[in-house]
Amino acid sequence: MLTAVLTAVLTAPTPTAAAQAGSASAGSGARALYAAPDGGGGDCTDTRPCSLEQVRDEARTESGDVEIRLKDGTYAMNRPLKLGAQDSGHEARTVTWTAAPGARPVLSGGRALTGWSAGANGTWTAKVPDGVTPRQLFVDGERAVRARGAACAASVCDATASGMTGARATGVADWRRPTAAEAVIRVRWRNYHCRISAVSGDTLAFARPCWTNSSSGTDRTGPAWDSTTVDSARYSGVAFFENAPELLDKQGEFVWDPQERTVTYLPRKGEDLRTAQVVTPHTEQLLVMDGVHDVTLRGIGFAHAAYRQPDTDEGYAGTQAGLTLTSETGPVDHAGRYYTKPSAALTVRGGRQVTVDRAQFTQSGGAGAVLEAGTKDSTVTRSSFTDLSSGALYVGDTEPIPDSELVGERNTVSYNTIRHTGVEYTDAVGIWAGYERELTVDHNTLDRLPYSGISVGWGWNQPEAQKSVLRDNRVTGNRITSVMEVAHEQHDGGAIYTQGDQPGTVISGNYINRSAYGNTERDGNGIYLDEQSSHIRVERNVITRIGYKWVSNWAGYGIENTARGNWSDTAAPALSGRGSVMEDNLTGLDRLPDAAVEVARSAGAESGPVEQLEADLARTGTATQSSTDGTATAARAIDGDTTTDTRTLAEPGAWWDLDLGAAREVRSVEIWNDSAMTTADFDVITDSGTVHVEGKALRPTLLTLDTSTRHVRIRITGEGRVGLSQVLVH
């Protein structure tokens, strides 16, 4: 029933690629077994295919090579397909699960919702089968949004360890059934989703342990210095409340009523609920491989896998990168040993020589795939991950010194495409790796992500994590664009992010463009060597249009890192930490040289375009300002470094001015605010006119001018300061 929709939305292999995948085998002597969505035949042949479990069991009887071919269609998964050690291959035997020639098989954990009836104000409502909890909804292949309201500032929604004020001002106190709704909160790099458990006057209480684990009372929420819990000084308010009928006011939104067991949806233009295929994820894991070795999965799709934890009282108490803190009590450990990874469509535990090739992961409530519990010598390659509520791929675990059989080592993640993940849990990253050894993350394409792209390492600078198995990892040739998207308000990350002492680790040949670009504060990095990151070599990367530093190594206990031979359009402060050096980097560029363009073009799952820099006329101009606060001179805005600032005194009509030396044809101007986001409500004045900008300048604010001018002046319209990190004129 769901095949037509999934065929349209999956990034599936082409028929030729699928045919190649289906015909590939370990040798001409391999026995071919067939499965089909409606299979029930006894001999697992092309004409009498079996079910997935039948074909698995039949393959177990084979002593030679076996190729299990999945025929076209959607396999409705009421429970996970489980493969164990008995389903493995070995040196003399290959086991391959693959798409049949020309087929696009999809394992789906979805449940179709039918019987829609028209309601008031253009809404449609359907009954939900027992046992199904619709947290996500896909209508004709397009994700719907849980009905949500406006943000609530901390001055109104004041969060404490016991709850929150603001029930009256937000209207929650008047909702018919507020205990079905959740508060979604973002604090720096963390994301919290906790269900309202009670309303009393102006006070909201929340389900526990979700609220306990989101606040500071457990002593388990992270490093001792951590100040990013809901009751910390960094809390700025609720991003939005969601899942209340009173909030259902935009097309494409839905609301789930657990008491009436109904879903109500407000269709988008052109959608007809009488004929639409509406699917909600239900089955949590679709394929679990436990202790499997020497097995290949090729050309198989995974869709509509659920993630049930956020719907329980555990909720989603985010810690970092899509991992959460769970349970009311537990060991006090500030290095994240006991954090919980999200559920995934595919889980490999303790795998050896497992290959996942040309798979497609889409439209799911959790992550795409997890490789954990000492998985070794395994590969995820040429696969696509898109429209996932959490991250794409999680490799490894959070124990710094595991037993030898539980060490994740020699795994490879290569030539994959990851787009539009972290849709619901915006603190999730594209590719996460914990305490891995000899991991290769190579030539992947990552695009349109809310937080960091690739994260390798764990443990911060905590004593229990200072000596670990981390070492000899390689992050090479990846294309990472439009990550740390500012609309999602996740801060303090980077396109490539590391933690921990990682001797022998190399980050090389990556193309990073637009990380935290257009940010509302000086935040978000290209390559972020965070916390105890040590003994890492960063070389020959191309890093452009970054919200803050192209490379950041701020902590004194991150030592002996080297950044050498990289290209960037901005400079960065020297690396911190004993023995850390920056050598032969070409920074402050307003044009990428040919060598950099070639590195950037070659990065990613496929070679691709490079967004060339634009020549900056401001570099040869003269900058002045109405006054100068300390050493924050006007010239700092044209020094090719977005980490240095200008600043005037606070005064009426404060201004900063650029003299180009002669009238020039100016198409556009980039205005980068300073670290304090000082410049707001200002005019941009040229020889031919004035453009007014309301609110704060971003990093950057982009203005199209198309004029001839010698001067570009930025002037406050009232009284205040002008503070800038960079002004570029093209």
GROMACS .gro file of N, CA, C and O in nm, residues 303-405:
model
  412
  303ALA      N    1   1.246   0.285   0.598
  303ALA     CA    2   1.160   0.402   0.615
  303ALA      C    3   1.064   0.381   0.732
  303ALA      O    4   1.033   0.269   0.770
  304HIS      N    5   1.020   0.494   0.787
  304HIS     CA    6   0.913   0.497   0.887
  304HIS      C    7   0.947   0.417   1.013
  304HIS      O    8   0.859   0.355   1.073
  305ALA      N    9   1.074   0.421   1.054
  305ALA     CA   10   1.111   0.362   1.183
  305ALA      C   11   1.077   0.461   1.293
  305ALA      O   12   1.102   0.581   1.281
  306ALA      N   13   1.019   0.412   1.401
  306ALA     CA   14   0.977   0.498   1.513
  306ALA      C   15   1.091   0.516   1.613
  306ALA      O   16   1.191   0.445   1.610
  307TYR      N   17   1.073   0.611   1.702
  307TYR     CA   18   1.164   0.636   1.815
  307TYR      C   19   1.072   0.665   1.933
  307TYR      O   20   1.015   0.772   1.944
  308ARG      N   21   1.055   0.567   2.021
  308ARG     CA   22   0.947   0.571   2.120
  308ARG      C   23   0.981   0.648   2.248
  308ARG      O   24   0.891   0.697   2.316
  309GLN      N   25   1.107   0.657   2.282
  309GLN     CA   26   1.144   0.720   2.409
  309GLN      C   27   1.084   0.859   2.429
  309GLN      O   28   1.032   0.890   2.537
  310PRO      N   29   1.088   0.948   2.328
  310PRO     CA   30   1.035   1.084   2.353
  310PRO      C   31   0.887   1.088   2.387
  310PRO      O   32   0.840   1.187   2.444
  311ASP      N   33   0.811   0.983   2.355
  311ASP     CA   34   0.669   0.980   2.388
  311ASP      C   35   0.642   0.927   2.528
  311ASP      O   36   0.528   0.927   2.573
  312THR      N   37   0.745   0.879   2.597
  312THR     CA   38   0.729   0.830   2.732
  312THR      C   39   0.762   0.941   2.832
  312THR      O   40   0.800   1.052   2.794
  313ASP      N   41   0.753   0.909   2.959
  313ASP     CA   42   0.791   1.007   3.062
  313ASP      C   43   0.941   1.037   3.060
  313ASP      O   44   0.985   1.137   3.116
  314GLU      N   45   1.020   0.951   2.994
  314GLU     CA   46   1.162   0.982   2.976
  314GLU      C   47   1.177   1.107   2.892
  314GLU      O   48   1.270   1.186   2.911
  315GLY      N   49   1.087   1.125   2.795
  315GLY     CA   50   1.097   1.239   2.706
  315GLY      C   51   1.229   1.241   2.633
  315GLY      O   52   1.291   1.137   2.607
  316TYR      N   53   1.273   1.362   2.603
  316TYR     CA   54   1.399   1.380   2.531
  316TYR      C   55   1.479   1.485   2.606
  316TYR      O   56   1.462   1.605   2.586
  317ALA      N   57   1.566   1.439   2.696
  317ALA     CA   58   1.654   1.528   2.771
  317ALA      C   59   1.790   1.526   2.703
  317ALA      O   60   1.879   1.448   2.738
  318GLY      N   61   1.806   1.610   2.602
  318GLY     CA   62   1.924   1.607   2.519
  318GLY      C   63   2.050   1.646   2.594
  318GLY      O   64   2.048   1.736   2.679
  319THR      N   65   2.159   1.578   2.563
  319THR     CA   66   2.288   1.610   2.624
  319THR      C   67   2.383   1.666   2.519
  319THR      O   68   2.434   1.775   2.534
  320GLN      N   69   2.403   1.591   2.412
  320GLN     CA   70   2.483   1.640   2.300
  320GLN      C   71   2.469   1.543   2.184
  320GLN      O   72   2.465   1.422   2.202
  321ALA      N   73   2.460   1.599   2.065
  321ALA     CA   74   2.469   1.522   1.939
  321ALA      C   75   2.357   1.421   1.921
  321ALA      O   76   2.373   1.325   1.846
  322GLY      N   77   2.244   1.439   1.988
  322GLY     CA   78   2.133   1.347   1.974
  322GLY      C   79   2.128   1.239   2.080
  322GLY      O   80   2.037   1.156   2.080
  323LEU      N   81   2.225   1.236   2.171
  323LEU     CA   82   2.222   1.144   2.284
  323LEU      C   83   2.146   1.210   2.399
  323LEU      O   84   2.146   1.333   2.412
  324THR      N   85   2.083   1.128   2.484
  324THR     CA   86   1.998   1.180   2.591
  324THR      C   87   2.036   1.119   2.725
  324THR      O   88   2.100   1.013   2.732
  325LEU      N   89   1.992   1.186   2.829
  325LEU     CA   90   2.005   1.134   2.965
  325LEU      C   91   1.873   1.068   3.003
  325LEU      O   92   1.767   1.129   2.986
  326THR      N   93   1.879   0.946   3.050
  326THR     CA   94   1.757   0.872   3.083
  326THR      C   95   1.766   0.816   3.225
  326THR      O   96   1.873   0.813   3.286
  327SER      N   97   1.652   0.772   3.275
  327SER     CA   98   1.636   0.711   3.408
  327SER      C   99   1.639   0.818   3.517
  327SER      O  100   1.709   0.918   3.507
  328GLU      N  101   1.561   0.793   3.621
  328GLU     CA  102   1.550   0.888   3.732
  328GLU      C  103   1.681   0.898   3.810
  328GLU      O  104   1.720   1.005   3.856
  329THR      N  105   1.749   0.786   3.825
  329THR     CA  106   1.876   0.784   3.898
  329THR      C  107   1.977   0.707   3.815
  329THR      O  108   1.943   0.636   3.720
  330GLY      N  109   2.101   0.719   3.853
  330GLY     CA  110   2.206   0.648   3.782
  330GLY      C  111   2.342   0.694   3.829
  330GLY      O  112   2.353   0.786   3.911
  331PRO      N  113   2.447   0.633   3.779
  331PRO     CA  114   2.582   0.672   3.821
  331PRO      C  115   2.610   0.818   3.787
  331PRO      O  116   2.568   0.868   3.683
  332VAL      N  117   2.680   0.885   3.877
  332VAL     CA  118   2.725   1.020   3.849
  332VAL      C  119   2.850   1.010   3.762
  332VAL      O  120   2.952   0.955   3.803
  333ASP      N  121   2.839   1.059   3.640
  333ASP     CA  122   2.948   1.050   3.547
  333ASP      C  123   2.939   1.170   3.454
  333ASP      O  124   2.844   1.182   3.378
  334HIS      N  125   3.034   1.260   3.462
  334HIS     CA  126   3.026   1.384   3.387
  334HIS      C  127   3.084   1.373   3.247
  334HIS      O  128   3.089   1.471   3.175
  335ALA      N  129   3.129   1.254   3.210
  335ALA     CA  130   3.189   1.236   3.078
  335ALA      C  131   3.094   1.172   2.978
  335ALA      O  132   3.135   1.137   2.869
  336GLY      N  133   2.966   1.156   3.015
  336GLY     CA  134   2.868   1.108   2.919
  336GLY      C  135   2.871   0.959   2.894
  336GLY      O  136   2.822   0.911   2.791
  337ARG      N  137   2.927   0.882   2.987
  337ARG     CA  138   2.935   0.737   2.970
  337ARG      C  139   2.796   0.673   2.955
  337ARG      O  140   2.779   0.578   2.879
  338TYR      N  141   2.700   0.727   3.028
  338TYR     CA  142   2.570   0.658   3.038
  338TYR      C  143   2.461   0.728   2.959
  338TYR      O  144   2.342   0.709   2.985
  339TYR      N  145   2.499   0.809   2.863
  339TYR     CA  146   2.399   0.872   2.778
  339TYR      C  147   2.347   0.771   2.676
  339TYR      O  148   2.414   0.674   2.640
  340THR      N  149   2.227   0.794   2.629
  340THR     CA  150   2.155   0.697   2.546
  340THR      C  151   2.148   0.745   2.401
  340THR      O  152   2.104   0.857   2.374
  341LYS      N  153   2.189   0.659   2.309
  341LYS     CA  154   2.178   0.692   2.167
  341LYS      C  155   2.033   0.679   2.122
  341LYS      O  156   1.955   0.604   2.181
  342PRO      N  157   1.996   0.748   2.015
  342PRO     CA  158   1.859   0.736   1.966
  342PRO      C  159   1.836   0.599   1.902
  342PRO      O  160   1.930   0.531   1.860
  343SER      N  161   1.712   0.559   1.895
  343SER     CA  162   1.677   0.438   1.822
  343SER      C  163   1.701   0.461   1.674
  343SER      O  164   1.692   0.574   1.624
  344ALA      N  165   1.729   0.353   1.600
  344ALA     CA  166   1.761   0.366   1.458
  344ALA      C  167   1.692   0.257   1.378
  344ALA      O  168   1.658   0.150   1.429
  345ALA      N  169   1.673   0.284   1.249
  345ALA     CA  170   1.611   0.186   1.161
  345ALA      C  171   1.696   0.060   1.150
  345ALA      O  172   1.645  -0.052   1.151
  346LEU      N  173   1.828   0.077   1.143
  346LEU     CA  174   1.921  -0.035   1.134
  346LEU      C  175   2.015  -0.029   1.253
  346LEU      O  176   2.078   0.074   1.277
  347THR      N  177   2.028  -0.140   1.326
  347THR     CA  178   2.121  -0.148   1.438
  347THR      C  179   2.213  -0.266   1.418
  347THR      O  180   2.167  -0.379   1.395
  348VAL      N  181   2.344  -0.241   1.426
  348VAL     CA  182   2.445  -0.346   1.419
  348VAL      C  183   2.519  -0.348   1.551
  348VAL      O  184   2.582  -0.249   1.590
  349ARG      N  185   2.512  -0.461   1.622
  349ARG     CA  186   2.579  -0.474   1.752
  349ARG      C  187   2.686  -0.581   1.741
  349ARG      O  188   2.658  -0.695   1.702
  350GLY      N  189   2.807  -0.545   1.775
  350GLY     CA  190   2.915  -0.642   1.774
  350GLY      C  191   2.937  -0.704   1.638
  350GLY      O  192   2.975  -0.821   1.628
  351GLY      N  193   2.918  -0.627   1.533
  351GLY     CA  194   2.935  -0.678   1.398
  351GLY      C  195   3.081  -0.689   1.359
  351GLY      O  196   3.168  -0.618   1.411
  352ARG      N  197   3.110  -0.777   1.266
  352ARG     CA  198   3.244  -0.791   1.209
  352ARG      C  199   3.228  -0.804   1.058
  352ARG      O  200   3.149  -0.885   1.009
  353GLN      N  201   3.303  -0.723   0.983
  353GLN     CA  202   3.297  -0.727   0.838
  353GLN      C  203   3.153  -0.719   0.785
  353GLN      O  204   3.111  -0.797   0.699
  354VAL      N  205   3.077  -0.626   0.839
  354VAL     CA  206   2.942  -0.600   0.789
  354VAL      C  207   2.951  -0.482   0.691
  354VAL      O  208   3.010  -0.379   0.722
  355THR      N  209   2.892  -0.498   0.574
  355THR     CA  210   2.892  -0.392   0.474
  355THR      C  211   2.749  -0.351   0.443
  355THR      O  212   2.665  -0.435   0.412
  356VAL      N  213   2.722  -0.221   0.453
  356VAL     CA  214   2.594  -0.163   0.415
  356VAL      C  215   2.621  -0.075   0.294
  356VAL      O  216   2.693   0.025   0.304
  357ASP      N  217   2.564  -0.112   0.180
  357ASP     CA  218   2.597  -0.046   0.055
  357ASP      C  219   2.470  -0.005  -0.018
  357ASP      O  220   2.375  -0.084  -0.028
  358ARG      N  221   2.468   0.120  -0.065
  358ARG     CA  222   2.356   0.171  -0.145
  358ARG      C  223   2.222   0.157  -0.072
  358ARG      O  224   2.119   0.130  -0.134
  359ALA      N  225   2.222   0.172   0.058
  359ALA     CA  226   2.097   0.171   0.134
  359ALA      C  227   2.035   0.310   0.132
  359ALA      O  228   2.103   0.409   0.102
  360GLN      N  229   1.906   0.316   0.162
  360GLN     CA  230   1.838   0.445   0.169
  360GLN      C  231   1.761   0.451   0.301
  360GLN      O  232   1.683   0.360   0.331
  361PHE      N  233   1.784   0.556   0.378
  361PHE     CA  234   1.719   0.575   0.507
  361PHE      C  235   1.638   0.704   0.500
  361PHE      O  236   1.695   0.811   0.471
  362THR      N  237   1.509   0.698   0.527
  362THR     CA  238   1.428   0.819   0.511
  362THR      C  239   1.304   0.813   0.599
  362THR      O  240   1.263   0.707   0.648
  363GLN      N  241   1.244   0.929   0.620
  363GLN     CA  242   1.113   0.946   0.683
  363GLN      C  243   1.097   0.865   0.812
  363GLN      O  244   1.004   0.786   0.827
  364SER      N  245   1.189   0.885   0.904
  364SER     CA  246   1.185   0.810   1.029
  364SER      C  247   1.188   0.901   1.150
  364SER      O  248   1.233   1.016   1.143
  365GLY      N  249   1.142   0.848   1.263
  365GLY     CA  250   1.132   0.925   1.386
  365GLY      C  251   1.260   0.930   1.466
  365GLY      O  252   1.270   1.008   1.562
  366GLY      N  253   1.357   0.847   1.432
  366GLY     CA  254   1.484   0.846   1.503
  366GLY      C  255   1.600   0.864   1.407
  366GLY      O  256   1.596   0.946   1.317
  367ALA      N  257   1.703   0.781   1.426
  367ALA     CA  258   1.823   0.788   1.342
  367ALA      C  259   1.814   0.688   1.227
  367ALA      O  260   1.725   0.603   1.223
  368GLY      N  261   1.912   0.698   1.137
  368GLY     CA  262   1.918   0.604   1.027
  368GLY      C  263   1.978   0.471   1.070
  368GLY      O  264   1.913   0.367   1.063
  369ALA      N  265   2.104   0.474   1.114
  369ALA     CA  266   2.174   0.350   1.148
  369ALA      C  267   2.263   0.372   1.269
  369ALA      O  268   2.316   0.481   1.290
  370VAL      N  269   2.281   0.266   1.347
  370VAL     CA  270   2.371   0.264   1.462
  370VAL      C  271   2.462   0.143   1.450
  370VAL      O  272   2.414   0.030   1.431
  371LEU      N  273   2.593   0.165   1.459
  371LEU     CA  274   2.692   0.057   1.467
  371LEU      C  275   2.756   0.067   1.604
  371LEU      O  276   2.824   0.167   1.634
  372GLU      N  277   2.738  -0.033   1.689
  372GLU     CA  278   2.777  -0.018   1.828
  372GLU      C  279   2.828  -0.151   1.886
  372GLU      O  280   2.840  -0.251   1.817
  373ALA      N  281   2.857  -0.146   2.017
  373ALA     CA  282   2.894  -0.264   2.095
  373ALA      C  283   3.011  -0.340   2.034
  373ALA      O  284   3.010  -0.462   2.020
  374GLY      N  285   3.114  -0.266   1.996
  374GLY     CA  286   3.235  -0.329   1.945
  374GLY      C  287   3.227  -0.373   1.801
  374GLY      O  288   3.299  -0.465   1.760
  375THR      N  289   3.145  -0.308   1.722
  375THR     CA  290   3.143  -0.338   1.578
  375THR      C  291   3.279  -0.299   1.518
  375THR      O  292   3.330  -0.191   1.544
  376LYS      N  293   3.335  -0.388   1.435
  376LYS     CA  294   3.469  -0.368   1.381
  376LYS      C  295   3.470  -0.399   1.231
  376LYS      O  296   3.389  -0.477   1.181
  377ASP      N  297   3.564  -0.336   1.163
  377ASP     CA  298   3.592  -0.368   1.022
  377ASP      C  299   3.466  -0.367   0.937
  377ASP      O  300   3.450  -0.449   0.846
  378SER      N  301   3.379  -0.274   0.965
  378SER     CA  302   3.251  -0.267   0.896
  378SER      C  303   3.238  -0.136   0.821
  378SER      O  304   3.305  -0.037   0.854
  379THR      N  305   3.149  -0.132   0.723
  379THR     CA  306   3.144  -0.020   0.630
  379THR      C  307   2.999   0.019   0.601
  379THR      O  308   2.914  -0.068   0.580
  380VAL      N  309   2.974   0.151   0.599
  380VAL     CA  310   2.849   0.206   0.545
  380VAL      C  311   2.891   0.295   0.429
  380VAL      O  312   2.964   0.394   0.449
  381THR      N  313   2.847   0.261   0.309
  381THR     CA  314   2.896   0.333   0.192
  381THR      C  315   2.787   0.352   0.088
  381THR      O  316   2.693   0.274   0.078
  382ARG      N  317   2.801   0.460   0.011
  382ARG     CA  318   2.715   0.491  -0.103
  382ARG      C  319   2.566   0.486  -0.067
  382ARG      O  320   2.482   0.446  -0.148
  383SER      N  321   2.533   0.527   0.053
  383SER     CA  322   2.395   0.524   0.101
  383SER      C  323   2.343   0.666   0.121
  383SER      O  324   2.422   0.761   0.128
  384SER      N  325   2.213   0.680   0.129
  384SER     CA  326   2.153   0.812   0.147
  384SER      C  327   2.071   0.815   0.276
  384SER      O  328   2.007   0.717   0.314
  385PHE      N  329   2.075   0.930   0.342
  385PHE     CA  330   2.003   0.954   0.467
  385PHE      C  331   1.931   1.088   0.452
  385PHE      O  332   1.997   1.191   0.432
  386THR      N  333   1.800   1.088   0.464
  386THR     CA  334   1.728   1.215   0.449
  386THR      C  335   1.597   1.210   0.525
  386THR      O  336   1.537   1.103   0.544
  387ASP      N  337   1.553   1.327   0.571
  387ASP     CA  338   1.426   1.343   0.641
  387ASP      C  339   1.415   1.250   0.762
  387ASP      O  340   1.319   1.175   0.777
  388LEU      N  341   1.515   1.257   0.848
  388LEU     CA  342   1.517   1.179   0.972
  388LEU      C  343   1.502   1.273   1.090
  388LEU      O  344   1.562   1.381   1.093
  389SER      N  345   1.426   1.232   1.191
  389SER     CA  346   1.404   1.318   1.308
  389SER      C  347   1.532   1.337   1.388
  389SER      O  348   1.553   1.441   1.450
  390SER      N  349   1.619   1.237   1.390
  390SER     CA  350   1.746   1.247   1.462
  390SER      C  351   1.860   1.243   1.361
  390SER      O  352   1.842   1.278   1.245
  391GLY      N  353   1.979   1.203   1.406
  391GLY     CA  354   2.096   1.203   1.319
  391GLY      C  355   2.093   1.089   1.218
  391GLY      O  356   2.009   1.000   1.223
  392ALA      N  357   2.189   1.093   1.125
  392ALA     CA  358   2.194   0.992   1.020
  392ALA      C  359   2.259   0.863   1.069
  392ALA      O  360   2.201   0.755   1.057
  393LEU      N  361   2.379   0.875   1.127
  393LEU     CA  362   2.458   0.756   1.153
  393LEU      C  363   2.537   0.773   1.283
  393LEU      O  364   2.604   0.873   1.302
  394TYR      N  365   2.527   0.672   1.370
  394TYR     CA  366   2.598   0.671   1.497
  394TYR      C  367   2.692   0.551   1.499
  394TYR      O  368   2.650   0.437   1.478
  395VAL      N  369   2.822   0.578   1.521
  395VAL     CA  370   2.924   0.474   1.518
  395VAL      C  371   2.996   0.473   1.652
  395VAL      O  372   3.056   0.575   1.691
  396GLY      N  373   2.994   0.361   1.721
  396GLY     CA  374   3.070   0.350   1.845
  396GLY      C  375   2.989   0.375   1.969
  396GLY      O  376   2.866   0.384   1.966
  397ASP      N  377   3.061   0.391   2.081
  397ASP     CA  378   2.997   0.399   2.212
  397ASP      C  379   3.064   0.506   2.298
  397ASP      O  380   3.154   0.575   2.253
  398THR      N  381   3.017   0.516   2.421
  398THR     CA  382   3.058   0.624   2.510
  398THR      C  383   3.149   0.579   2.624
  398THR      O  384   3.180   0.657   2.713
  399GLU      N  385   3.193   0.454   2.622
  399GLU     CA  386   3.286   0.404   2.723
  399GLU      C  387   3.429   0.428   2.675
  399GLU      O  388   3.471   0.376   2.571
  400PRO      N  389   3.508   0.508   2.750
  400PRO     CA  390   3.642   0.544   2.701
  400PRO      C  391   3.741   0.428   2.695
  400PRO      O  392   3.828   0.426   2.608
  401ILE      N  393   3.731   0.332   2.787
  401ILE     CA  394   3.825   0.220   2.790
  401ILE      C  395   3.746   0.090   2.798
  401ILE      O  396   3.739   0.026   2.903
  402PRO      N  397   3.685   0.049   2.690
  402PRO     CA  398   3.604  -0.073   2.693
  402PRO      C  399   3.692  -0.198   2.688
  402PRO      O  400   3.810  -0.193   2.655
  403ASP      N  401   3.630  -0.312   2.719
  403ASP     CA  402   3.697  -0.439   2.698
  403ASP      C  403   3.730  -0.453   2.549
  403ASP      O  404   3.661  -0.396   2.463
  404SER      N  405   3.832  -0.531   2.518
  404SER     CA  406   3.883  -0.536   2.381
  404SER      C  407   3.776  -0.574   2.280
  404SER      O  408   3.773  -0.521   2.168
  405GLU      N  409   3.686  -0.666   2.316
  405GLU     CA  410   3.584  -0.706   2.219
  405GLU      C  411   3.480  -0.598   2.196
  405GLU      O  412   3.403  -0.605   2.100
   0.00000   0.00000   0.00000
